[in-house]
mmCIF file of C-alpha atoms in Angstrom:
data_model
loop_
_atom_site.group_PDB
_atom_site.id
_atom_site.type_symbol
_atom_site.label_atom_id
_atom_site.label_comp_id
_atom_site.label_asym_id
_atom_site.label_seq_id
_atom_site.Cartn_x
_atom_site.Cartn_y
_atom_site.Cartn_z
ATOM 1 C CA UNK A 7 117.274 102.886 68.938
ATOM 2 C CA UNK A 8 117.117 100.039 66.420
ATOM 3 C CA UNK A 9 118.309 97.535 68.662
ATOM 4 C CA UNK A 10 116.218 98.752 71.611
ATOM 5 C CA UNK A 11 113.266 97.977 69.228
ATOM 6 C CA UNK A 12 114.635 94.354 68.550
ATOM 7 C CA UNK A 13 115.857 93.632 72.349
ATOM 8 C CA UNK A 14 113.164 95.752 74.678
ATOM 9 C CA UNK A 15 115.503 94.341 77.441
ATOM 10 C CA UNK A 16 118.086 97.114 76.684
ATOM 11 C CA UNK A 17 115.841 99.670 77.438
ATOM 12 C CA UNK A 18 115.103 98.617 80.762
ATOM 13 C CA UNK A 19 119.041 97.620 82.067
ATOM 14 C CA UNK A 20 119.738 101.175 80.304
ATOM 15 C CA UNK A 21 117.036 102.687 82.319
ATOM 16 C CA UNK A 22 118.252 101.245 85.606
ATOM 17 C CA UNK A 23 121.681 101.968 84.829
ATOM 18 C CA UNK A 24 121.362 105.439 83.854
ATOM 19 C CA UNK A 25 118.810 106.121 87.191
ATOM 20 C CA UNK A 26 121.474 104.700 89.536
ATOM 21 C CA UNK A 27 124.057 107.408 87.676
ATOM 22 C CA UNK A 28 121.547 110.042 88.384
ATOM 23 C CA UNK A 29 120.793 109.226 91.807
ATOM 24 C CA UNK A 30 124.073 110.013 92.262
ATOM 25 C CA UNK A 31 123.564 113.807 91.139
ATOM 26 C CA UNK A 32 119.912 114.185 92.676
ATOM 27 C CA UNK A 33 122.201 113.821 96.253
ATOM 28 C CA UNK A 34 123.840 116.930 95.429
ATOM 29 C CA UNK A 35 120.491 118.544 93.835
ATOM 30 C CA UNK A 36 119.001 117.949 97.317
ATOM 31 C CA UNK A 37 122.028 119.035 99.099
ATOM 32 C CA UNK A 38 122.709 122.099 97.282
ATOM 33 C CA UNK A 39 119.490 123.552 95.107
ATOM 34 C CA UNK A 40 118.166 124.739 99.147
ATOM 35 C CA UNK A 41 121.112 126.824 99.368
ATOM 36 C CA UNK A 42 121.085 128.333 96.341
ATOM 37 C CA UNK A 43 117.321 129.620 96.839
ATOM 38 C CA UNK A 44 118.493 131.100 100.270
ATOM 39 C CA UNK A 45 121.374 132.685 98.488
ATOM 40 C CA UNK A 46 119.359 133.978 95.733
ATOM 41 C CA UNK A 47 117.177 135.164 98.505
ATOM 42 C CA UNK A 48 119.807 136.884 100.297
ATOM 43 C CA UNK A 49 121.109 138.460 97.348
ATOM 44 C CA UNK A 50 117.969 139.729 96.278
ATOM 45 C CA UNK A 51 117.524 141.277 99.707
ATOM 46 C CA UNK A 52 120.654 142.970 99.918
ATOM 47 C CA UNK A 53 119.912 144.481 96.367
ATOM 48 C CA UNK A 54 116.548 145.745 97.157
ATOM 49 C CA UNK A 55 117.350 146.873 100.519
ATOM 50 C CA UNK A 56 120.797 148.485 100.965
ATOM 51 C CA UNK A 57 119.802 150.370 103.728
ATOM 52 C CA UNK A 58 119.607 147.087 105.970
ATOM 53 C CA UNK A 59 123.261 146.474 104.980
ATOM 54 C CA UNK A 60 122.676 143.094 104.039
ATOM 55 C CA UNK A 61 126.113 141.262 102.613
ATOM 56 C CA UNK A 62 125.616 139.591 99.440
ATOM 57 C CA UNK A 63 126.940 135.925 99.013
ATOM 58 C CA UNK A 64 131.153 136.297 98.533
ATOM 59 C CA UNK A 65 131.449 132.688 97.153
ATOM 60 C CA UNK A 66 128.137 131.521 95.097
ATOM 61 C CA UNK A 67 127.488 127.528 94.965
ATOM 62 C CA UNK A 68 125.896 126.368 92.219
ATOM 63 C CA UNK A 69 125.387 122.802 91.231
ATOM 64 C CA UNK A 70 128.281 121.916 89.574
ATOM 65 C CA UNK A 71 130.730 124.272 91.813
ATOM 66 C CA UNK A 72 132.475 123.706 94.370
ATOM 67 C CA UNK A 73 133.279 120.083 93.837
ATOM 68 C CA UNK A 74 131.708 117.591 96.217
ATOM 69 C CA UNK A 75 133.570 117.440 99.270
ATOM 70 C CA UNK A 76 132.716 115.233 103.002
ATOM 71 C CA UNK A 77 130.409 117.463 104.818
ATOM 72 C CA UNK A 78 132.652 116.769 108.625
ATOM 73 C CA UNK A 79 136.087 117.941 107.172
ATOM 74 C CA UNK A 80 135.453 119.386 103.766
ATOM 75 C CA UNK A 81 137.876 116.512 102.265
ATOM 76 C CA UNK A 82 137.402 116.847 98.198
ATOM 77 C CA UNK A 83 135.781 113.811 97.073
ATOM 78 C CA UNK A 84 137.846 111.567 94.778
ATOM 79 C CA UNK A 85 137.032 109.982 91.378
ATOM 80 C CA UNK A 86 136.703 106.363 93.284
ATOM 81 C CA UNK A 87 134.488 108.396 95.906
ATOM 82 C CA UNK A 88 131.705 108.859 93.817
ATOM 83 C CA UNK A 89 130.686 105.591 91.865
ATOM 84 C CA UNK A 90 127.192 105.119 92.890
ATOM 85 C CA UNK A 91 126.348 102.647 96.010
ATOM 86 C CA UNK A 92 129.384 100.734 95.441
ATOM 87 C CA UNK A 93 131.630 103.598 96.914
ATOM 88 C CA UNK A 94 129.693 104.188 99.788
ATOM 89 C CA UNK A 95 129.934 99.506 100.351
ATOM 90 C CA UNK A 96 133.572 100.309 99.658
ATOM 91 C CA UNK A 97 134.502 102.993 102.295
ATOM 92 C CA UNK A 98 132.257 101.285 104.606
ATOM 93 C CA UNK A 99 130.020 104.221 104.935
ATOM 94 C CA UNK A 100 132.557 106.338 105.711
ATOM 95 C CA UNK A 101 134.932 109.032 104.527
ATOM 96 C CA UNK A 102 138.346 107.828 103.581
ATOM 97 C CA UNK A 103 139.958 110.691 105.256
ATOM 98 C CA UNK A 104 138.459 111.761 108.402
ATOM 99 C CA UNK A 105 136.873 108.049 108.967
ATOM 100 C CA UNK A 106 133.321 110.420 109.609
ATOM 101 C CA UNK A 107 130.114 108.457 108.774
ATOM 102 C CA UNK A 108 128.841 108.705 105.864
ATOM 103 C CA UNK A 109 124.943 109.401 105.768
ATOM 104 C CA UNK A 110 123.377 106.353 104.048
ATOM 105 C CA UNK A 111 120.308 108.269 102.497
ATOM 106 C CA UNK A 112 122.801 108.957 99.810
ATOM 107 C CA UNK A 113 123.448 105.330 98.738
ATOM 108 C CA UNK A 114 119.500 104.825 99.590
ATOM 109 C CA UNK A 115 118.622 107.934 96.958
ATOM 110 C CA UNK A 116 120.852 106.278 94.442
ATOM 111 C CA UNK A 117 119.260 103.059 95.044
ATOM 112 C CA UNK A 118 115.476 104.123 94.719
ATOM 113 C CA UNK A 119 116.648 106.207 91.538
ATOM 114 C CA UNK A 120 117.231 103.077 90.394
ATOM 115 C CA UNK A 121 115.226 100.835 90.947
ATOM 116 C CA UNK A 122 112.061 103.288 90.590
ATOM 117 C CA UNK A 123 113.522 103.685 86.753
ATOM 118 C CA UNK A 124 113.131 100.031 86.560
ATOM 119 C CA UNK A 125 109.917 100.052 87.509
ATOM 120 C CA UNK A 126 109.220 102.367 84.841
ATOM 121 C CA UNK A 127 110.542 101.194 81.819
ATOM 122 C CA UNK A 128 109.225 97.632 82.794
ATOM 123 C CA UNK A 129 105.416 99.247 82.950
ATOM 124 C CA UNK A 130 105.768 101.764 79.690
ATOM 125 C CA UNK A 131 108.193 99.967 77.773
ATOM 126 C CA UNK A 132 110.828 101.619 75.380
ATOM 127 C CA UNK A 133 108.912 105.112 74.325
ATOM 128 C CA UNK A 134 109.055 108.742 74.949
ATOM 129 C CA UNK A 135 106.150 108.682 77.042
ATOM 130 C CA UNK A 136 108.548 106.397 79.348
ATOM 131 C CA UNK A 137 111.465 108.378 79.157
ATOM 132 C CA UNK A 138 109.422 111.525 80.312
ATOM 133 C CA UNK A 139 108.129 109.648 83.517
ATOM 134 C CA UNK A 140 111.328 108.305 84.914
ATOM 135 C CA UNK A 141 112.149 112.326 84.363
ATOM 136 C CA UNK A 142 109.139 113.061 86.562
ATOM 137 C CA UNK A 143 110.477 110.321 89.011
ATOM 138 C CA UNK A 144 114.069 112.069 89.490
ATOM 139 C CA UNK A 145 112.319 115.605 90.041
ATOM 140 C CA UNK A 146 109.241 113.689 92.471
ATOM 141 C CA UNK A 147 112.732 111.952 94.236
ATOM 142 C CA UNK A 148 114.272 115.558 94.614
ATOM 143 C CA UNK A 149 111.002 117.167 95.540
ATOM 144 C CA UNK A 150 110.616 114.809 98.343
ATOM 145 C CA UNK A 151 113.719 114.387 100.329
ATOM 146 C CA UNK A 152 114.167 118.851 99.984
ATOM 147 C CA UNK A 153 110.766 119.263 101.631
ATOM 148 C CA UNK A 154 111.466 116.702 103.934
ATOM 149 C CA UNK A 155 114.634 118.360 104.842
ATOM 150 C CA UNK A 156 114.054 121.951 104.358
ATOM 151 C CA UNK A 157 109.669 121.874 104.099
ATOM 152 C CA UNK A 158 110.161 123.923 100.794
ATOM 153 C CA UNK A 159 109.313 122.775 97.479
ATOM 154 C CA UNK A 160 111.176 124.656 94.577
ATOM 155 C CA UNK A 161 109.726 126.577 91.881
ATOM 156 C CA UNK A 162 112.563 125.240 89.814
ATOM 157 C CA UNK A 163 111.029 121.447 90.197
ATOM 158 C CA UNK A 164 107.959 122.008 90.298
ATOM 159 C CA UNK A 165 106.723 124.590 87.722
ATOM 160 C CA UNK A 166 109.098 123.105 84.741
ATOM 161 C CA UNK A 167 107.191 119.473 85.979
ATOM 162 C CA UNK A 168 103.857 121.345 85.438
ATOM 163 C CA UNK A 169 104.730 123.018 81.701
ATOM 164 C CA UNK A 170 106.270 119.595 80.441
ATOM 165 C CA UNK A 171 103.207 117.540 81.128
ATOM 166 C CA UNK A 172 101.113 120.029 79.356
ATOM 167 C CA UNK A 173 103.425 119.449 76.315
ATOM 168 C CA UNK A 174 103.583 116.009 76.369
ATOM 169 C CA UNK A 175 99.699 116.208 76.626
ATOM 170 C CA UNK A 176 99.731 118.755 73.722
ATOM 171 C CA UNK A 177 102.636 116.986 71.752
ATOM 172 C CA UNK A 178 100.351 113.618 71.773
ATOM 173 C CA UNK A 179 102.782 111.969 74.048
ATOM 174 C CA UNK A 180 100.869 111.449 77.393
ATOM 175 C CA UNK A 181 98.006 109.132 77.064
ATOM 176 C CA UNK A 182 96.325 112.317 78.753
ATOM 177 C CA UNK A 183 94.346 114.665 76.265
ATOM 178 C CA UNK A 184 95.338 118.376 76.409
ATOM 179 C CA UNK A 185 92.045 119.239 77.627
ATOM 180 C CA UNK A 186 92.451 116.897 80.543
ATOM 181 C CA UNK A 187 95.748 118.149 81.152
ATOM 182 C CA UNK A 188 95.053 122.049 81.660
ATOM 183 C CA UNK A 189 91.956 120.955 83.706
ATOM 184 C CA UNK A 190 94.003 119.006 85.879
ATOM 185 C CA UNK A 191 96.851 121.293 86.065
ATOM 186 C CA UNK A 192 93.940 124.043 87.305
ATOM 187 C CA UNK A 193 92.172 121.749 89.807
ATOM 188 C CA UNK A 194 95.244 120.980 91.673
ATOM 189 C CA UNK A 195 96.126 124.017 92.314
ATOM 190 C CA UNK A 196 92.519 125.619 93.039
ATOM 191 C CA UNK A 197 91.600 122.586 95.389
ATOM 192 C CA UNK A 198 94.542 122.732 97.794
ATOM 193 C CA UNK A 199 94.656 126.596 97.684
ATOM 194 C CA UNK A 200 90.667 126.815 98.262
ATOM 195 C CA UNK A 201 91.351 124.344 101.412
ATOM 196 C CA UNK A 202 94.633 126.467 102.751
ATOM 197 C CA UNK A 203 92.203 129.474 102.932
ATOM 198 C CA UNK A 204 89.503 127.477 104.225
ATOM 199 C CA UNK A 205 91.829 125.828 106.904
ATOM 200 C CA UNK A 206 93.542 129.270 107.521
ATOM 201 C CA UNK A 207 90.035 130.674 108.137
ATOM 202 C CA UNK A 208 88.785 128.584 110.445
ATOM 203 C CA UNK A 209 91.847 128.068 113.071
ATOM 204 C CA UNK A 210 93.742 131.102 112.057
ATOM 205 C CA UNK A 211 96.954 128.906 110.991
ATOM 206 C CA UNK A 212 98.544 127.689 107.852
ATOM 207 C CA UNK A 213 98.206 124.117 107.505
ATOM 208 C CA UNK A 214 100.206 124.115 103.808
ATOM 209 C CA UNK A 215 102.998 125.922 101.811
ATOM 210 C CA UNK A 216 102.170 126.993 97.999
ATOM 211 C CA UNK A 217 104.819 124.859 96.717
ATOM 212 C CA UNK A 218 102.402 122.060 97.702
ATOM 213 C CA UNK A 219 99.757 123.955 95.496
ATOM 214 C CA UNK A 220 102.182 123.951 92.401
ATOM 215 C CA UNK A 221 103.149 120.476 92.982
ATOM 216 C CA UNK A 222 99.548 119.131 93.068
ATOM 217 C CA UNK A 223 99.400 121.205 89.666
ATOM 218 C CA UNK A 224 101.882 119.202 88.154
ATOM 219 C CA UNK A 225 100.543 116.011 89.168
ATOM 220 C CA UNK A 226 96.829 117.185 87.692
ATOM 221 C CA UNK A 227 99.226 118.424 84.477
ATOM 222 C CA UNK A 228 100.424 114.771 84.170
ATOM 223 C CA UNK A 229 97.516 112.758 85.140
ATOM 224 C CA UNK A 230 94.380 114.779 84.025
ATOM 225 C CA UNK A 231 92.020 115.921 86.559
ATOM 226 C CA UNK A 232 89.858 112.676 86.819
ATOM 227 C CA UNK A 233 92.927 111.016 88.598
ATOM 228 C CA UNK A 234 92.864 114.006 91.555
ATOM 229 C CA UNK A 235 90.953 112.378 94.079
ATOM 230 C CA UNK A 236 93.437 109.039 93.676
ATOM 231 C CA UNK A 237 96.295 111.298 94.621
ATOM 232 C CA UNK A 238 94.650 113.290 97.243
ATOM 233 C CA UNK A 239 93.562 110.135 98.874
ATOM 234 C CA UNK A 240 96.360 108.418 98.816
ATOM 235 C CA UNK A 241 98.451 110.719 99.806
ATOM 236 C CA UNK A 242 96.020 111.327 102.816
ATOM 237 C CA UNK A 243 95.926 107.649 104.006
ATOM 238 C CA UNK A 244 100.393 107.685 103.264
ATOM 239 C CA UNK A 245 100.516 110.999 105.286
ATOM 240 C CA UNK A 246 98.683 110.122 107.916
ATOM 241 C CA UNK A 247 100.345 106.449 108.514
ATOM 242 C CA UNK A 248 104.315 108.054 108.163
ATOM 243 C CA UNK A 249 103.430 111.034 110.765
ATOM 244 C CA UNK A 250 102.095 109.235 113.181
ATOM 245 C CA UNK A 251 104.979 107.471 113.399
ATOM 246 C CA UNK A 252 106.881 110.833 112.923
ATOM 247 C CA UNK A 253 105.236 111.736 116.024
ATOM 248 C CA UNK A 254 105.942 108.893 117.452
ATOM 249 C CA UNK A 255 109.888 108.290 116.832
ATOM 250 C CA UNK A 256 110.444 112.195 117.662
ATOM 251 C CA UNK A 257 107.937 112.358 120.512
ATOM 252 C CA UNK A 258 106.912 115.666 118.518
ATOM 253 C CA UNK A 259 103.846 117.838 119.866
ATOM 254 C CA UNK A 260 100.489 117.832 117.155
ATOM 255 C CA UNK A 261 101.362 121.376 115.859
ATOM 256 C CA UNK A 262 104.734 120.294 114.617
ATOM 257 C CA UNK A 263 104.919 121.069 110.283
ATOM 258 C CA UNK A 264 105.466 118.032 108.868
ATOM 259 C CA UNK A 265 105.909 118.270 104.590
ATOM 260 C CA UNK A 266 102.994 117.093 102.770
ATOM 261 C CA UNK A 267 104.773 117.280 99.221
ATOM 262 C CA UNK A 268 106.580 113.756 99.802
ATOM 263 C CA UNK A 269 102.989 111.971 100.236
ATOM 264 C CA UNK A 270 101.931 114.142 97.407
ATOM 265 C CA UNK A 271 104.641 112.656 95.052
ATOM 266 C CA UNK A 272 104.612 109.110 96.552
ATOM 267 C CA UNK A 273 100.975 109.099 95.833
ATOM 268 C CA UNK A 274 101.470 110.613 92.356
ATOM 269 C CA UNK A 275 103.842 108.340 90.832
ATOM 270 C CA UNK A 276 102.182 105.838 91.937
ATOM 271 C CA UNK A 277 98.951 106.745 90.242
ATOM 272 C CA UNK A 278 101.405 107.515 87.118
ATOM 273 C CA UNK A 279 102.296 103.495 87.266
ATOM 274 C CA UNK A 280 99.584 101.968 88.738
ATOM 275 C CA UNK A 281 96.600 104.560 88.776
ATOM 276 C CA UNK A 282 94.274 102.857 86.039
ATOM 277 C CA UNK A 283 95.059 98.969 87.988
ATOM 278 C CA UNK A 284 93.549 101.162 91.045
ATOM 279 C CA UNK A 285 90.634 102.442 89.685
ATOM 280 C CA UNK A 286 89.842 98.982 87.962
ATOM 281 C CA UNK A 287 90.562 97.224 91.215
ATOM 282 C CA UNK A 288 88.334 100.084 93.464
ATOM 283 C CA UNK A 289 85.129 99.552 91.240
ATOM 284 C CA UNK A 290 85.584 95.962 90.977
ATOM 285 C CA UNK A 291 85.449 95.173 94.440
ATOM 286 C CA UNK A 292 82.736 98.624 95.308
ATOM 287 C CA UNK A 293 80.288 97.448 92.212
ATOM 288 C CA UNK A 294 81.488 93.847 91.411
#
């Protein structure tokens, strides 16, 4: 820590470094944590109702078992496999037994793991109030590509993202006061679920899930409730922009679910690293 103080530098190649390590492990968070709420699901299920004969789950995954393995022929991944982005340049994108592609979101996760740790440290500089964000960033990258994939958001991101930026609030750590905090925490969930019901209401459909709800708490947690409208805004104006293209590239009908949690984290973290530039820039050039 002493020479972190001396050479600020460190902090921020350490930072990068250690996001492009975890990048590696959000792929397999993203991969694996869906499962493992449909087999907790199923398990519950055939617990609760034995008369439906349900079978529980023989072999349970967790995150750290089974080892990785290529998702074409189940190939165990080696040692040399999994050194982040480099691998993946290495093998060519593909795996070095079956010659399958190799998705590149995963070198593309690792990558903006990286580089949005960078970002980070560079804006907060070497403190705990940094270190806490880039956490934030890792659970707003998983977050994002699950509901993108699956359209859930888990409790298990969301709700521990919620709690810690209460106690960094109440442990003097976020610039945000505690006050601010709960407030937020409570207007981000009350505003999205007061505009499900209204929506649901009106045409009879569901236009969000709750995990959206929760994450919007989180955010509120974090940020304090006077930087709400920033997020819901932004995410808006992102939302609307990447699914109309959506529609576009998949030639998808207008009642298609799209996720709204990636917009909602996109728009988040950037009001976490560039919110108070925003609102300086907004009033400047409204009232300047």
């Amino acid at each position: 820590m002493e020479a972190i103080y001396y050479y600020p530098w460190m902090f921020t190649i350490l930072a990068t470094i250690f996001g492009l390590i975890i990048g590696s492990f959000l792929n397999v968070v993203i991969a694996r944590l869906p499962k493992m709420m449909e087999q907790e699901w199923r398990d519950e299920c055939a617990e609760s109702f034995p008369e439906y004969k349900i079978t529980p789950t023989a072999n349970p995954i967790s995150l750290s078992s089974p080892r990785s393995n290529c998702p074409k022929c189940g190939t165990k991944l080696r040692i040399i496999d999994n050194i982040p982005i480099i691998s993946w340049l290495m093998l060519k994108g593909k795996c070095h037994h079956c010659q399958q592609s190799i998705s590149a979101r995963y070198p593309i996760v690792e990558l903006l793991s990286a580089v949005m740790s960078y970002v980070v440290a560079v804006r907060f500089g070497a403190s705990w109030y940094a270190i806490a964000v880039i956490v934030l960033t890792f659970a707003l990258i998983a977050a994002t590509f699950i509901d993108f994939d699956t359209l859930l958001l888990p409790d298990q991101i969301t709700l521990p993202l919620m709690w810690l930026g209460i106690m960094l609030a109440l442990w003097h750590i976020s610039p945000v006061s505690l006050y601010d905090s709960v407030l937020g925490a409570i207007s981000g969930y009350l505003f999205l679920w007061f505009l499900y019901w209204a929506f649901k209401l009106i045409t009879g459909k569901e236009g969000m899930g709750y995990g959206d709800f929760k994450l919007l708490a989180a955010l509120g947690a974090w940020l304090g409730w006077q930087y709400l409208p920033i997020v819901i805004l932004l995410s808006s104006v992102v939302g609307l922009i990447f699914g109309l293209i959506q529609l576009r590239l998949q030639s998808k009908g207008h009642d298609h679910a799209f996720p709204f949690g990636p917009y909602l984290s996109i728009a988040g973290w950037i009001s976490i690293v560039w919110g108070e530039q925003i609102i300086h820039w907004y009033f400047g050039a409204v009232f300047g």
